[in-house]
Amino acid sequence: MRLTQYLKVSFLLLVIFIGFGCNPEDENPDPARVENAVKNAIVETMNRWYFWNDRLPANVDVSRYSTNQELLNALLYKDLDRWSYITTQEAFTAAFQGTVTGAHGFGFSLVDDRMYISFVYDAAPAGQDGWQRGWEVLEINGKPIAEYRTASGYNFQLGPNEVGINNTFKHRLPDGSERTTTITKASFQSNSVLHRNVIEDQGKKVGYWVYQSFRQTPGLSNPTRSQEVEDSFNYFMEQGIDELIIDLRYNGGGSVAVTAQLLNYLVPAAGSGRVMYTNRHNQPRSNNNRSVNFSKTGNLELSRVIFITSRGSASASELVINCLDPYMEVVLIGDNTYGKPVGSFPLSFDSRTLVENNVEVVPITFAIDNANGRADYFDGFPANFTVQDDPARNWGDPNEARFRAALEYIRTGNVGARLASASRKDQWNMIDDFHGLWKEFPVY
């Protein structure tokens, strides 16, 4: 998650009035001095903005650290912080607008040691090659999947996240046929909505929405809005749905502004004008604390929302669940969520040195409370009904286990033992295989 639009004006004023000095730089600065200046800027901005700034070490000797990332790792409060990272300004902006660079454009899930394609971006190399959720991956670069197992999981050796990297995949399709193809990592614009439809079930219209990331749509007059969210909910309102299933099982988070956009469609009209969430910063920055209220959008009047979740559901996904909980019934089907009740915004606004060296520090800078003051869910939200992922079936298949369980709950108010299983957990979650910016938007 990152902080929403409300801080941008104050950030800009900080940059104008205190962020930029007028001392001329040396024409040929000493590289070591510049490197240390960047590291010192990281320490200084972390001291000002890091949520756990009272846990930062004192008197940091930046010359001891060979890289900026190594320095940041030494600063972090590792008991709770699994997310702070360093990137570039361009990479940060691109990620939150859905531009992916250096990927094939698919996800995967493992069930009983069998690997399946779990999702595919339409414009990605995998999407353009016709890949679908439900295809089984038999081999990667000529090696069976079992040969990629490690002590802690799997390492599929797909190479760096760079344009031009080739990998060859052998698939088994749902009809039993096999297909071998080689695709190349590329840059592409991702789609956040993987699937949407409305079905008639026992006299009710049930909307089903698979949402993979809270990303802003580039080029809009309002740069913090998602056109995909708006189009989806216009569709659901036109269809007159009675129930809604939101599938966040692979959604690692994204923009708080887009999260608020979604929440305003979901909240009952009675919640409009009441607290959606409250941002809470470290003590020295507590003057930036503020509450955001709901402002109801559209005419959906749902009494509950059924969420399909997993350990891959994090950050903004959990924020949606947490903010709705005081106002309506929220049911989680699948697996426990990841556990990220905190968020970030980039700190280059507060340092000329970081800007000039294209270093973007994105640490945890705030926690988010719901209307009841709840913000401590570092272990994630527990699923009401544990149902194993079923990636061998495509989106919207009424026999796909988690979707089927959600429909059963709508019909009966319960999920039967044949679907629910507290003992069978997902073997592998993509979010655990990524770090930094890619952890929020995981894709291979």
mmCIF file of C-alpha atoms in Angstrom, residues 203-375:
data_model
loop_
_atom_site.group_PDB
_atom_site.id
_atom_site.type_symbol
_atom_site.label_atom_id
_atom_site.label_comp_id
_atom_site.label_asym_id
_atom_site.label_seq_id
_atom_site.Cartn_x
_atom_site.Cartn_y
_atom_site.Cartn_z
ATOM 1 C CA GLY A 203 -33.298 -16.938 -7.645
ATOM 2 C CA LYS A 204 -30.349 -14.672 -6.782
ATOM 3 C CA LYS A 205 -27.996 -12.805 -9.075
ATOM 4 C CA VAL A 206 -24.478 -13.467 -7.805
ATOM 5 C CA GLY A 207 -21.571 -11.359 -9.015
ATOM 6 C CA TYR A 208 -18.119 -12.932 -9.161
ATOM 7 C CA TRP A 209 -15.085 -10.647 -9.424
ATOM 8 C CA VAL A 210 -11.459 -11.814 -9.549
ATOM 9 C CA TYR A 211 -9.241 -8.864 -8.675
ATOM 10 C CA GLN A 212 -5.478 -9.299 -8.760
ATOM 11 C CA SER A 213 -3.982 -5.924 -7.744
ATOM 12 C CA PHE A 214 -5.049 -2.449 -6.633
ATOM 13 C CA ARG A 215 -3.461 -0.514 -9.482
ATOM 14 C CA GLN A 216 -4.188 2.936 -10.820
ATOM 15 C CA THR A 217 -5.031 3.453 -14.481
ATOM 16 C CA PRO A 218 -2.406 5.622 -16.221
ATOM 17 C CA GLY A 219 -3.536 8.621 -18.227
ATOM 18 C CA LEU A 220 -6.711 9.458 -16.303
ATOM 19 C CA SER A 221 -7.456 13.021 -15.177
ATOM 20 C CA ASN A 222 -7.667 11.596 -11.655
ATOM 21 C CA PRO A 223 -4.326 9.747 -11.362
ATOM 22 C CA THR A 224 -5.345 7.757 -8.285
ATOM 23 C CA ARG A 225 -8.376 6.007 -9.804
ATOM 24 C CA SER A 226 -8.857 2.628 -11.472
ATOM 25 C CA GLN A 227 -10.951 2.524 -14.623
ATOM 26 C CA GLU A 228 -11.195 -1.258 -14.216
ATOM 27 C CA VAL A 229 -12.837 -0.881 -10.810
ATOM 28 C CA GLU A 230 -15.306 1.676 -12.150
ATOM 29 C CA ASP A 231 -16.195 -0.418 -15.199
ATOM 30 C CA SER A 232 -16.626 -3.577 -13.106
ATOM 31 C CA PHE A 233 -18.996 -2.018 -10.631
ATOM 32 C CA ASN A 234 -20.993 -0.274 -13.322
ATOM 33 C CA TYR A 235 -21.432 -3.753 -14.790
ATOM 34 C CA PHE A 236 -22.521 -5.269 -11.461
ATOM 35 C CA MET A 237 -24.964 -2.424 -10.839
ATOM 36 C CA GLU A 238 -26.441 -2.773 -14.335
ATOM 37 C CA GLN A 239 -26.906 -6.494 -13.670
ATOM 38 C CA GLY A 240 -28.671 -5.773 -10.371
ATOM 39 C CA ILE A 241 -26.686 -8.268 -8.310
ATOM 40 C CA ASP A 242 -27.970 -9.491 -4.940
ATOM 41 C CA GLU A 243 -24.705 -11.044 -3.709
ATOM 42 C CA LEU A 244 -21.018 -10.495 -4.486
ATOM 43 C CA ILE A 245 -18.018 -12.815 -4.315
ATOM 44 C CA ILE A 246 -14.673 -10.980 -4.505
ATOM 45 C CA ASP A 247 -11.710 -13.229 -5.239
ATOM 46 C CA LEU A 248 -8.505 -11.784 -3.759
ATOM 47 C CA ARG A 249 -6.569 -15.040 -3.442
ATOM 48 C CA TYR A 250 -3.593 -13.739 -5.483
ATOM 49 C CA ASN A 251 -3.921 -10.030 -4.636
ATOM 50 C CA GLY A 252 -0.818 -8.743 -2.834
ATOM 51 C CA GLY A 253 -2.032 -5.154 -2.479
ATOM 52 C CA GLY A 254 -1.395 -1.830 -4.176
ATOM 53 C CA SER A 255 -2.800 1.672 -3.996
ATOM 54 C CA VAL A 256 -4.763 2.856 -0.957
ATOM 55 C CA ALA A 257 -6.570 5.360 -3.188
ATOM 56 C CA VAL A 258 -7.903 2.560 -5.404
ATOM 57 C CA THR A 259 -8.795 0.614 -2.258
ATOM 58 C CA ALA A 260 -10.911 3.552 -1.098
ATOM 59 C CA GLN A 261 -12.527 3.745 -4.542
ATOM 60 C CA LEU A 262 -13.569 0.095 -4.234
ATOM 61 C CA LEU A 263 -14.744 0.475 -0.640
ATOM 62 C CA ASN A 264 -17.072 3.312 -1.591
ATOM 63 C CA TYR A 265 -18.874 0.987 -4.004
ATOM 64 C CA LEU A 266 -19.168 -1.784 -1.412
ATOM 65 C CA VAL A 267 -20.196 0.034 1.771
ATOM 66 C CA PRO A 268 -23.942 0.210 2.520
ATOM 67 C CA ALA A 269 -25.465 3.664 2.143
ATOM 68 C CA ALA A 270 -25.810 3.871 5.934
ATOM 69 C CA GLY A 271 -22.020 3.876 6.197
ATOM 70 C CA SER A 272 -21.548 6.910 3.957
ATOM 71 C CA GLY A 273 -19.964 9.771 5.897
ATOM 72 C CA ARG A 274 -18.651 7.446 8.610
ATOM 73 C CA VAL A 275 -15.023 6.473 9.184
ATOM 74 C CA MET A 276 -13.442 4.217 6.568
ATOM 75 C CA TYR A 277 -9.974 4.166 8.107
ATOM 76 C CA THR A 278 -7.497 6.228 10.122
ATOM 77 C CA ASN A 279 -3.839 6.581 9.161
ATOM 78 C CA ARG A 280 -1.467 6.496 12.123
ATOM 79 C CA HIS A 281 2.177 7.619 11.818
ATOM 80 C CA ASN A 282 5.139 7.539 14.173
ATOM 81 C CA GLN A 283 5.023 9.889 17.149
ATOM 82 C CA PRO A 284 7.110 12.727 15.644
ATOM 83 C CA ARG A 285 4.881 12.672 12.529
ATOM 84 C CA SER A 286 1.584 12.248 14.390
ATOM 85 C CA ASN A 287 0.407 15.598 13.014
ATOM 86 C CA ASN A 288 -0.094 13.674 9.729
ATOM 87 C CA ASN A 289 -2.602 11.286 11.315
ATOM 88 C CA ARG A 290 -6.033 11.614 9.788
ATOM 89 C CA SER A 291 -9.267 9.774 9.203
ATOM 90 C CA VAL A 292 -10.896 9.137 5.827
ATOM 91 C CA ASN A 293 -14.679 8.754 5.640
ATOM 92 C CA PHE A 294 -16.769 6.670 3.286
ATOM 93 C CA SER A 295 -18.515 8.455 0.429
ATOM 94 C CA LYS A 296 -20.973 5.980 -1.065
ATOM 95 C CA THR A 297 -20.662 5.447 -4.823
ATOM 96 C CA GLY A 298 -23.416 3.819 -6.870
ATOM 97 C CA ASN A 299 -26.528 1.979 -5.742
ATOM 98 C CA LEU A 300 -25.309 -1.435 -4.600
ATOM 99 C CA GLU A 301 -26.911 -2.310 -1.260
ATOM 100 C CA LEU A 302 -25.219 -5.518 -0.162
ATOM 101 C CA SER A 303 -25.652 -6.901 3.332
ATOM 102 C CA ARG A 304 -22.457 -8.957 3.029
ATOM 103 C CA VAL A 305 -19.461 -9.672 0.826
ATOM 104 C CA ILE A 306 -17.895 -13.114 0.414
ATOM 105 C CA PHE A 307 -14.110 -12.886 -0.018
ATOM 106 C CA ILE A 308 -11.950 -15.687 -1.392
ATOM 107 C CA THR A 309 -8.557 -15.320 0.270
ATOM 108 C CA SER A 310 -5.173 -16.978 0.751
ATOM 109 C CA ARG A 311 -1.740 -16.173 2.144
ATOM 110 C CA GLY A 312 -1.321 -14.267 -1.126
ATOM 111 C CA SER A 313 -4.030 -11.796 -0.009
ATOM 112 C CA ALA A 314 -2.137 -8.933 1.598
ATOM 113 C CA SER A 315 -1.968 -5.221 2.289
ATOM 114 C CA ALA A 316 -4.744 -3.421 0.383
ATOM 115 C CA SER A 317 -6.704 -6.694 0.153
ATOM 116 C CA GLU A 318 -6.709 -6.920 3.936
ATOM 117 C CA LEU A 319 -7.551 -3.219 4.205
ATOM 118 C CA VAL A 320 -10.797 -3.807 2.269
ATOM 119 C CA ILE A 321 -11.777 -6.601 4.661
ATOM 120 C CA ASN A 322 -10.836 -4.607 7.759
ATOM 121 C CA CYS A 323 -12.660 -1.435 6.705
ATOM 122 C CA LEU A 324 -15.891 -3.221 5.772
ATOM 123 C CA ASP A 325 -16.038 -5.372 8.904
ATOM 124 C CA PRO A 326 -17.653 -2.690 11.150
ATOM 125 C CA TYR A 327 -20.425 -2.061 8.598
ATOM 126 C CA MET A 328 -21.466 -5.387 7.068
ATOM 127 C CA GLU A 329 -20.996 -9.144 7.189
ATOM 128 C CA VAL A 330 -17.618 -10.209 5.819
ATOM 129 C CA VAL A 331 -16.963 -13.898 5.138
ATOM 130 C CA LEU A 332 -13.552 -15.307 4.211
ATOM 131 C CA ILE A 333 -13.282 -18.569 2.279
ATOM 132 C CA GLY A 334 -9.976 -20.172 1.324
ATOM 133 C CA ASP A 335 -7.054 -19.609 3.655
ATOM 134 C CA ASN A 336 -5.773 -17.062 6.176
ATOM 135 C CA THR A 337 -4.535 -13.774 4.714
ATOM 136 C CA TYR A 338 -0.902 -12.644 4.829
ATOM 137 C CA GLY A 339 -0.921 -10.109 7.669
ATOM 138 C CA LYS A 340 0.076 -6.586 6.620
ATOM 139 C CA PRO A 341 -1.791 -3.923 8.623
ATOM 140 C CA VAL A 342 0.749 -1.232 7.705
ATOM 141 C CA GLY A 343 1.556 0.781 4.611
ATOM 142 C CA SER A 344 4.204 2.786 2.831
ATOM 143 C CA PHE A 345 4.880 5.852 0.781
ATOM 144 C CA PRO A 346 8.131 6.748 -0.997
ATOM 145 C CA LEU A 347 10.543 9.113 0.762
ATOM 146 C CA SER A 348 12.292 10.819 -2.145
ATOM 147 C CA PHE A 349 9.967 13.817 -1.630
ATOM 148 C CA ASP A 350 11.942 14.543 1.546
ATOM 149 C CA SER A 351 15.488 14.360 0.175
ATOM 150 C CA ARG A 352 17.199 16.121 -2.694
ATOM 151 C CA THR A 353 19.992 13.560 -2.513
ATOM 152 C CA LEU A 354 17.600 10.662 -3.077
ATOM 153 C CA VAL A 355 15.935 12.453 -6.001
ATOM 154 C CA GLU A 356 19.190 13.329 -7.737
ATOM 155 C CA ASN A 357 20.499 9.779 -7.391
ATOM 156 C CA ASN A 358 17.206 8.144 -8.393
ATOM 157 C CA VAL A 359 16.950 6.203 -5.151
ATOM 158 C CA GLU A 360 13.428 5.533 -3.901
ATOM 159 C CA VAL A 361 13.197 4.373 -0.297
ATOM 160 C CA VAL A 362 9.808 2.818 0.460
ATOM 161 C CA PRO A 363 9.675 1.844 4.143
ATOM 162 C CA ILE A 364 6.683 1.170 6.345
ATOM 163 C CA THR A 365 5.477 4.635 7.337
ATOM 164 C CA PHE A 366 1.975 4.210 8.793
ATOM 165 C CA ALA A 367 -0.573 1.811 10.242
ATOM 166 C CA ILE A 368 -4.249 1.859 9.289
ATOM 167 C CA ASP A 369 -7.030 1.449 11.864
ATOM 168 C CA ASN A 370 -10.592 0.623 10.898
ATOM 169 C CA ALA A 371 -13.590 2.399 12.426
ATOM 170 C CA ASN A 372 -13.326 0.158 15.490
ATOM 171 C CA GLY A 373 -9.633 0.913 15.960
ATOM 172 C CA ARG A 374 -8.500 -2.488 14.704
ATOM 173 C CA ALA A 375 -5.063 -2.458 13.083
#
